[in-house]
XYZ file of N, CA and C in Angstrom:
579
model
N 40.960 30.609 -4.421
C 41.748 30.999 -5.152
C 42.468 29.730 -6.077
N 41.829 28.533 -6.153
C 42.885 28.008 -7.603
C 42.724 28.559 -8.204
N 43.332 27.774 -8.812
C 44.606 28.579 -10.545
C 44.393 27.543 -11.351
N 44.586 27.912 -12.358
C 44.963 27.417 -14.058
C 45.232 25.919 -13.707
N 46.013 26.155 -12.881
C 46.868 24.135 -13.495
C 46.468 22.996 -11.399
N 44.892 24.358 -11.220
C 44.861 23.245 -9.748
C 44.203 21.756 -9.952
N 43.484 21.805 -11.492
C 42.767 21.038 -12.021
C 43.582 19.225 -12.057
N 44.759 20.064 -12.285
C 45.432 18.578 -12.442
C 46.212 18.274 -11.408
N 45.840 18.836 -10.386
C 46.575 18.658 -8.756
C 45.776 18.088 -7.858
N 46.486 16.580 -7.015
C 45.458 16.172 -6.332
C 45.038 17.046 -5.065
N 44.227 16.311 -4.957
C 43.743 16.935 -3.984
C 44.554 17.365 -2.688
N 45.466 16.247 -2.769
C 46.638 17.009 -1.074
C 47.337 18.096 -1.072
N 47.745 18.351 -3.251
C 48.676 18.898 -3.262
C 47.870 20.108 -3.512
N 46.002 20.298 -3.558
C 45.109 21.836 -3.595
C 45.378 21.810 -2.127
N 45.612 21.107 -1.229
C 45.475 21.488 0.335
C 47.217 21.787 0.509
N 47.925 21.562 -0.081
C 49.035 22.278 0.420
C 49.022 23.539 0.156
N 48.517 23.956 -1.315
C 49.115 25.174 -2.128
C 47.945 25.641 -1.917
N 46.741 26.116 -1.254
C 45.412 26.871 -0.751
C 46.141 27.221 0.817
N 46.651 26.283 1.157
C 47.443 26.735 2.971
C 48.704 27.501 1.734
N 49.137 27.457 1.832
C 50.288 28.318 1.561
C 49.889 29.153 1.564
N 49.013 29.591 0.325
C 48.386 31.140 -0.513
C 47.615 31.189 0.402
N 46.847 30.944 1.741
C 46.439 31.835 2.516
C 47.574 32.145 4.241
N 47.966 31.128 4.373
C 48.528 32.092 4.830
C 50.202 32.366 4.582
N 50.201 33.409 3.474
C 51.458 33.673 3.423
C 50.570 35.277 2.098
N 49.149 35.345 2.879
C 48.910 36.665 2.339
C 48.056 36.623 3.194
N 47.652 35.800 4.662
C 46.885 36.531 5.700
C 47.110 36.521 7.798
N 48.222 34.842 7.282
C 49.082 34.785 8.379
C 47.919 33.508 8.719
N 48.364 32.551 9.746
C 48.561 31.611 9.764
C 47.360 31.687 11.188
N 46.900 32.340 11.871
C 46.374 32.596 12.633
C 44.639 32.727 12.006
N 44.526 33.854 11.126
C 43.651 33.769 10.380
C 43.358 33.423 8.972
N 43.599 31.740 9.052
C 43.708 30.295 8.197
C 43.085 29.499 9.033
N 41.308 29.307 9.558
C 41.118 28.194 10.194
C 41.115 26.673 8.954
N 40.891 25.882 9.154
C 40.511 24.360 8.457
C 39.911 25.081 7.880
N 38.855 25.706 7.740
C 37.390 25.012 7.636
C 37.502 26.400 5.845
N 38.468 27.289 5.961
C 38.305 28.841 4.966
C 39.378 27.228 4.154
N 40.501 26.523 4.218
C 41.232 26.421 3.501
C 40.243 24.895 2.690
N 39.421 23.835 3.299
C 38.719 23.297 2.538
C 37.849 24.642 2.089
N 37.686 24.608 1.584
C 36.417 25.880 1.198
C 37.331 26.453 0.181
N 38.616 26.653 -0.099
C 39.665 27.647 -0.897
C 40.045 26.376 -1.886
N 39.910 25.794 -1.278
C 40.601 24.069 -1.634
C 39.328 23.456 -2.544
N 38.707 24.155 -2.521
C 37.093 22.656 -2.757
C 36.864 21.705 -2.351
N 37.678 21.185 -1.398
C 38.053 20.163 -0.757
C 37.007 19.872 1.086
N 36.303 19.185 0.781
C 35.523 18.959 2.280
C 37.094 18.637 3.090
N 36.460 19.493 4.703
C 37.006 19.481 5.970
C 37.904 17.767 6.462
N 36.960 17.516 5.935
C 36.929 16.000 6.483
C 37.909 15.756 5.253
N 38.208 15.149 4.156
C 39.427 15.477 3.603
C 40.784 15.843 3.498
N 40.504 17.443 4.134
C 41.517 18.039 4.749
C 42.312 16.794 6.014
N 41.389 16.328 6.708
C 41.883 14.988 7.818
C 41.872 13.993 7.627
N 41.274 13.499 6.291
C 42.235 12.944 5.776
C 43.630 12.430 5.503
N 44.004 13.572 4.942
C 45.940 13.862 4.425
C 46.289 14.114 5.349
N 45.361 14.310 6.385
C 46.514 15.535 7.519
C 46.008 15.710 8.443
N 46.847 15.180 9.469
C 46.321 15.538 12.083
C 45.672 16.537 11.647
N 46.094 17.500 11.644
C 46.934 19.013 11.531
C 46.220 20.089 11.277
N 46.775 21.523 10.981
C 46.990 22.413 10.439
C 48.831 22.698 10.717
N 48.973 22.353 11.895
C 50.455 22.607 12.433
C 50.609 21.711 10.855
N 50.619 20.500 11.248
C 51.555 19.329 10.064
C 51.502 19.553 8.685
N 49.879 20.475 8.092
C 50.305 20.969 6.755
C 50.636 21.935 6.553
N 51.672 22.962 8.014
C 52.252 23.309 7.331
C 53.527 23.322 7.687
N 53.626 22.602 8.879
C 55.296 21.754 9.063
C 55.061 21.356 7.182
N 54.834 20.743 6.282
C 54.786 19.993 5.366
C 55.332 21.199 4.028
N 54.220 21.899 4.121
C 54.778 23.435 3.605
C 56.371 23.908 3.764
N 56.899 23.888 4.992
C 57.430 24.495 5.593
C 59.445 23.844 4.833
N 58.735 22.473 4.877
C 59.859 21.260 4.352
C 60.364 21.958 3.268
N 59.304 21.607 2.426
C 58.790 21.785 1.072
C 60.500 22.543 0.181
N 59.359 24.209 1.728
C 60.350 25.380 1.306
C 61.830 24.844 0.986
N 62.082 24.399 2.060
C 63.502 24.184 2.963
C 64.236 23.509 1.417
N 62.737 22.237 1.287
C 63.781 21.455 -0.519
C 64.318 22.189 -1.423
N 63.266 22.498 -1.890
C 63.501 24.050 -2.706
C 65.293 24.822 -2.688
N 65.186 25.115 -1.360
C 66.439 25.720 -1.684
C 67.466 24.723 -1.168
N 67.646 23.607 -1.120
C 68.624 22.603 -1.343
C 68.777 23.039 -2.650
N 67.506 22.622 -3.829
C 68.104 22.471 -4.614
C 68.687 22.890 -5.867
N 68.268 24.900 -5.409
C 68.810 26.214 -5.807
C 69.853 26.276 -4.322
N 70.418 26.251 -4.183
C 71.388 25.965 -3.246
C 72.812 24.226 -3.846
N 72.580 23.603 -4.071
C 72.921 22.812 -4.847
C 72.978 23.039 -6.774
N 72.512 24.131 -7.014
C 72.745 24.214 -8.590
C 73.328 25.547 -8.856
N 73.692 25.563 -7.523
C 74.706 27.442 -7.194
C 75.901 26.935 -6.860
N 76.165 25.809 -6.110
C 77.743 26.460 -5.695
C 77.948 25.249 -6.205
N 79.409 25.710 -6.677
C 80.260 25.211 -8.011
C 81.704 25.441 -6.684
N 82.250 24.565 -6.005
C 83.865 24.725 -5.628
C 84.997 24.327 -7.009
N 84.576 24.894 -8.746
C 85.675 25.256 -9.222
C 85.985 26.853 -8.897
N 84.363 27.715 -8.103
C 84.769 28.965 -8.172
C 85.108 29.478 -7.697
N 85.890 30.337 -7.373
C 85.934 31.249 -5.717
C 85.097 31.148 -5.197
N 86.139 31.436 -3.460
C 85.342 31.293 -3.035
C 84.168 32.858 -2.771
N 84.713 33.511 -3.101
C 83.653 35.050 -3.422
C 82.234 35.155 -4.356
N 82.673 34.028 -5.504
C 81.922 33.891 -6.540
C 80.460 33.039 -6.346
N 80.995 31.770 -5.931
C 80.774 30.928 -4.837
C 78.993 31.375 -3.763
N 80.214 32.328 -3.016
C 78.600 33.159 -2.121
C 77.769 34.318 -2.589
N 78.677 34.982 -3.691
C 78.007 36.196 -4.448
C 76.292 35.048 -5.650
N 77.582 33.806 -6.151
C 76.217 32.852 -6.849
C 74.781 32.508 -6.320
N 75.785 31.402 -4.442
C 75.145 31.647 -3.568
C 73.784 32.202 -3.289
N 73.664 33.833 -2.849
C 73.086 35.100 -2.497
C 72.194 34.826 -3.862
N 72.189 35.131 -4.982
C 71.838 35.682 -5.930
C 70.474 35.128 -6.080
N 70.882 33.178 -6.337
C 70.300 32.070 -6.643
C 68.977 32.887 -5.506
N 68.825 32.767 -3.963
C 68.195 32.470 -2.674
C 66.732 34.190 -3.628
N 67.942 34.792 -4.003
C 67.260 35.720 -3.891
C 66.162 36.144 -4.751
N 66.425 35.696 -6.246
C 65.906 35.766 -6.730
C 64.631 34.270 -7.014
N 65.391 32.844 -6.329
C 64.208 32.507 -5.728
C 63.242 33.289 -5.123
N 63.624 33.465 -3.471
C 62.028 34.751 -3.499
C 61.671 35.194 -3.976
N 62.669 36.047 -4.494
C 61.418 37.137 -5.868
C 60.655 36.636 -7.152
N 60.416 35.357 -6.911
C 60.422 35.003 -7.817
C 58.856 34.121 -7.892
N 59.427 33.975 -5.885
C 58.039 33.134 -5.314
C 57.581 33.680 -4.205
N 57.192 34.687 -4.918
C 56.905 35.117 -3.327
C 55.922 34.759 -1.906
N 54.891 34.056 -3.007
C 54.348 32.887 -1.422
C 55.243 32.463 -0.548
N 55.754 31.513 -1.029
C 56.892 30.879 -0.632
C 57.670 32.348 0.561
N 57.676 32.927 0.617
C 58.594 33.950 0.980
C 58.396 34.335 1.952
N 56.817 35.260 1.712
C 55.942 35.226 2.585
C 55.983 34.807 3.989
N 55.391 32.989 2.896
C 55.379 31.870 4.010
C 56.287 31.588 4.881
N 57.560 32.188 4.457
C 59.345 31.882 5.388
C 59.131 32.791 6.415
N 58.185 33.613 5.961
C 58.917 35.093 6.381
C 57.401 35.111 8.010
N 56.990 34.525 7.927
C 55.900 33.811 9.095
C 56.274 32.435 10.621
N 56.824 31.385 9.638
C 56.182 30.042 10.276
C 57.356 30.179 10.529
N 58.966 30.661 10.132
C 59.968 30.358 10.415
C 60.844 29.762 11.826
N 59.722 31.458 12.290
C 60.421 30.964 13.589
C 59.267 30.604 14.983
N 57.867 30.571 14.468
C 56.585 30.588 14.895
C 56.847 28.607 15.480
N 55.984 28.929 16.904
C 55.834 27.922 17.388
C 54.855 26.463 16.239
N 54.331 26.442 15.127
C 53.735 25.427 14.769
C 55.396 24.944 14.243
N 56.271 25.292 13.907
C 57.527 24.428 13.404
C 57.416 24.248 14.769
N 57.933 22.827 14.603
C 58.208 22.287 16.073
C 59.468 21.956 15.924
N 60.784 20.788 17.096
C 61.816 20.733 17.403
C 62.009 19.946 16.208
N 61.488 18.708 15.912
C 61.920 17.842 14.987
C 61.648 18.379 13.830
N 61.119 18.807 13.462
C 60.501 19.792 11.702
C 61.971 20.284 11.712
N 62.003 21.308 12.405
C 63.479 22.004 12.340
C 65.122 21.477 11.972
N 64.834 20.402 13.390
C 65.883 19.545 12.914
C 66.257 18.828 11.425
N 64.741 18.744 10.704
C 64.795 17.456 9.461
C 65.287 18.625 8.963
N 64.468 19.970 8.463
C 65.064 21.650 7.987
C 66.841 21.230 8.101
N 67.403 21.290 8.583
C 68.403 21.564 8.384
C 69.680 20.844 8.063
N 68.383 19.927 7.414
C 69.789 18.327 7.030
C 70.165 19.928 5.432
N 68.977 20.054 5.102
C 69.421 20.621 3.538
C 69.273 21.916 3.222
N 70.136 22.159 4.556
C 71.470 23.004 4.174
C 72.383 22.971 4.926
N 72.767 21.584 4.772
C 74.120 20.809 5.074
C 74.931 21.810 3.646
N 74.606 21.808 2.610
C 76.241 22.430 1.923
C 76.597 23.703 2.116
N 75.707 24.280 2.588
C 75.575 25.789 3.296
C 76.231 26.035 4.286
N 76.789 24.530 4.655
C 77.058 25.182 5.895
C 78.322 25.119 5.971
N 78.590 23.256 5.345
C 79.781 22.774 4.596
C 80.942 24.647 3.921
N 80.153 24.637 3.368
C 80.257 25.790 2.734
C 81.284 27.354 3.129
N 80.818 27.558 4.361
C 81.142 28.218 5.574
C 81.727 27.162 5.762
N 81.496 26.002 6.493
C 82.973 25.738 7.733
C 83.814 25.553 6.375
N 84.624 25.436 4.904
C 85.676 25.399 4.843
C 86.101 26.368 4.398
N 85.259 27.779 3.948
C 85.717 29.088 4.107
C 86.125 29.791 5.114
N 85.396 28.937 6.519
C 86.292 29.548 7.929
C 87.428 28.662 7.905
N 87.791 28.037 7.439
C 88.812 27.454 7.759
C 90.068 27.594 7.053
N 89.869 27.438 5.883
C 90.482 28.319 5.064
C 90.502 29.647 4.988
N 90.390 30.607 6.461
C 90.781 32.055 6.157
C 90.128 33.223 5.557
N 89.087 31.969 5.014
C 88.027 33.345 4.486
C 86.858 34.069 5.023
N 86.229 33.669 5.826
C 85.219 34.038 7.020
C 85.824 34.135 8.706
N 84.958 34.885 9.475
C 85.680 34.990 10.492
C 84.843 33.825 11.063
N 85.059 33.939 12.592
C 84.717 32.127 13.041
C 83.952 32.617 13.552
N 82.651 31.906 13.567
C 80.714 31.609 14.236
C 80.730 30.809 13.631
N 79.952 30.551 14.965
C 78.652 28.948 14.230
C 77.976 29.830 12.969
N 78.319 28.443 11.942
C 78.312 28.906 10.272
C 76.579 28.841 10.172
N 74.919 27.845 11.722
C 74.218 28.755 11.486
C 74.264 30.223 11.500
N 74.789 30.308 12.524
C 74.696 32.097 12.536
C 74.583 32.715 11.190
N 76.334 32.469 10.573
C 76.409 33.434 9.708
C 75.436 32.905 8.339
N 74.698 31.283 8.771
C 73.192 31.334 7.436
C 72.049 33.052 7.535
N 72.124 32.709 9.155
C 71.023 33.150 9.123
C 71.144 34.881 9.048
N 72.024 35.349 9.807
C 72.911 36.894 8.990
C 73.171 37.119 7.267
N 73.136 36.096 6.145
C 73.057 36.521 5.598
C 70.831 36.723 4.730
N 71.197 35.315 5.461
C 68.806 34.903 5.063
C 69.151 36.604 5.109
N 68.987 36.915 6.657
C 68.299 37.935 6.860
C 68.523 39.097 6.392
N 69.581 39.547 5.484
C 69.626 40.277 4.991
C 69.485 40.829 3.343
N 68.997 38.934 2.795
C 68.347 38.883 2.007
C 67.076 39.314 1.794
N 66.268 38.733 2.931
C 64.966 38.480 3.890
C 64.996 40.130 3.591
N 65.552 41.266 3.589
C 64.844 42.659 4.658
C 65.664 43.387 2.369
N 65.875 42.732 1.910
C 65.779 43.532 0.628
C 64.574 43.185 -0.510
N 64.442 41.750 -0.446
C 63.067 40.807 -0.703
C 62.009 42.161 -0.436
N 61.735 41.621 1.457
C 60.571 42.105 1.507
C 60.253 44.001 0.978
N 62.153 44.294 0.635
C 61.688 46.287 0.085
C 60.983 45.929 -1.651
N 61.752 44.937 -2.411
C 62.072 44.852 -4.032
C 60.163 44.499 -3.908
N 59.381 43.323 -2.545
C 57.968 43.166 -3.178
C 56.903 44.355 -3.049
N 57.497 45.015 -1.865
C 57.201 46.530 -2.011
C 56.969 47.966 -2.040
N 58.722 47.672 -3.706
C 57.739 48.168 -4.904
C 59.088 49.440 -3.692
N 59.810 49.226 -2.777
C 61.275 50.549 -2.251
C 61.965 50.159 -2.521
N 62.379 49.526 -3.215
C 63.668 50.258 -3.860
C 64.255 50.818 -5.180
N 65.012 51.382 -4.852
C 64.812 53.050 -6.274
C 66.325 51.631 -7.124
N 66.531 51.419 -9.033
C 67.232 50.356 -8.997
C 68.065 49.869 -8.472
N 66.738 48.609 -8.069
C 67.263 47.453 -7.620
C 68.785 46.536 -7.627
N 68.824 46.375 -9.181
C 70.525 45.924 -9.431
C 71.712 46.853 -8.637
N 71.504 47.972 -8.702
C 72.450 48.331 -7.680
C 71.768 48.545 -6.426
N 71.047 48.551 -5.731
C 71.229 47.216 -4.124
C 71.657 46.635 -3.945
N 71.013 45.079 -5.632
C 71.012 44.657 -4.886
C 73.519 43.936 -4.846
N 73.776 44.479 -5.585
C 75.516 44.851 -5.183
C 75.881 45.102 -3.654
N 74.578 46.429 -3.851
C 75.530 47.045 -2.101
C 75.185 45.616 -1.443
N 74.492 44.869 -1.670
C 73.548 44.484 -0.276
C 74.567 43.374 -0.199
N 75.144 43.062 -1.222
C 76.206 41.421 -1.980
C 76.889 41.532 -1.279
N 77.720 42.859 -1.561
C 79.068 43.795 -0.575
C 78.653 43.944 0.828
N 77.505 44.047 1.140
C 77.542 44.512 2.676
C 77.337 43.071 3.621
N 76.706 41.500 2.881
C 77.110 40.544 3.282
C 78.487 40.080 3.379
N 78.368 40.417 2.323
C 80.344 39.379 2.147
C 80.938 39.963 2.898
N 81.082 41.231 3.272
C 82.334 42.694 4.013
C 82.216 41.484 5.350
N 80.395 41.898 6.116
C 79.987 41.271 6.990
C 80.993 40.310 7.367
N 81.521 38.442 6.907
C 82.135 37.520 7.126
C 83.127 37.457 6.606
N 83.614 38.142 5.635
C 84.510 38.323 5.461
C 85.775 38.329 6.131
N 86.985 37.725 6.234
C 87.715 37.656 7.371
C 88.726 38.861 6.320
């Protein structure tokens, strides 16, 4: 599965990228270390030189996707905009990230609630969502959003985005732009006061 740009990757990067591809396309359970080694073009021992276990590889990829989210969030939340405009910008940016990175989307879908993500990793990943949580907390305090746990708001919105992404990636959406607008309004109406 090596890509043209894989010649510039370090062995560690090749292992991470290959594992992402394999898990996204076939599942965690169907991805043995031997296949990761073969597809990465490295020896199994090389994998263990960089990572203690498959779980550690999965956790590293998971944290990397969460860091990507943080970058997207930081570049798309503009306090100078009104709350609804910020919400729409945030929603669209996450949707577009997943559409443009389907491997990351499929990976996150598979591992988000799996035992491969331990509590320590999950807690570390939460730090990447602080801007989103602060946005929702400020919206609740200002009376824009219903009072509920900000983590729950985030999960509800993420669920709506994930459903639409899954449908789009599987060519199940007619008039995607129209459906995106409906989904954004649905998400907004679910949390606004």
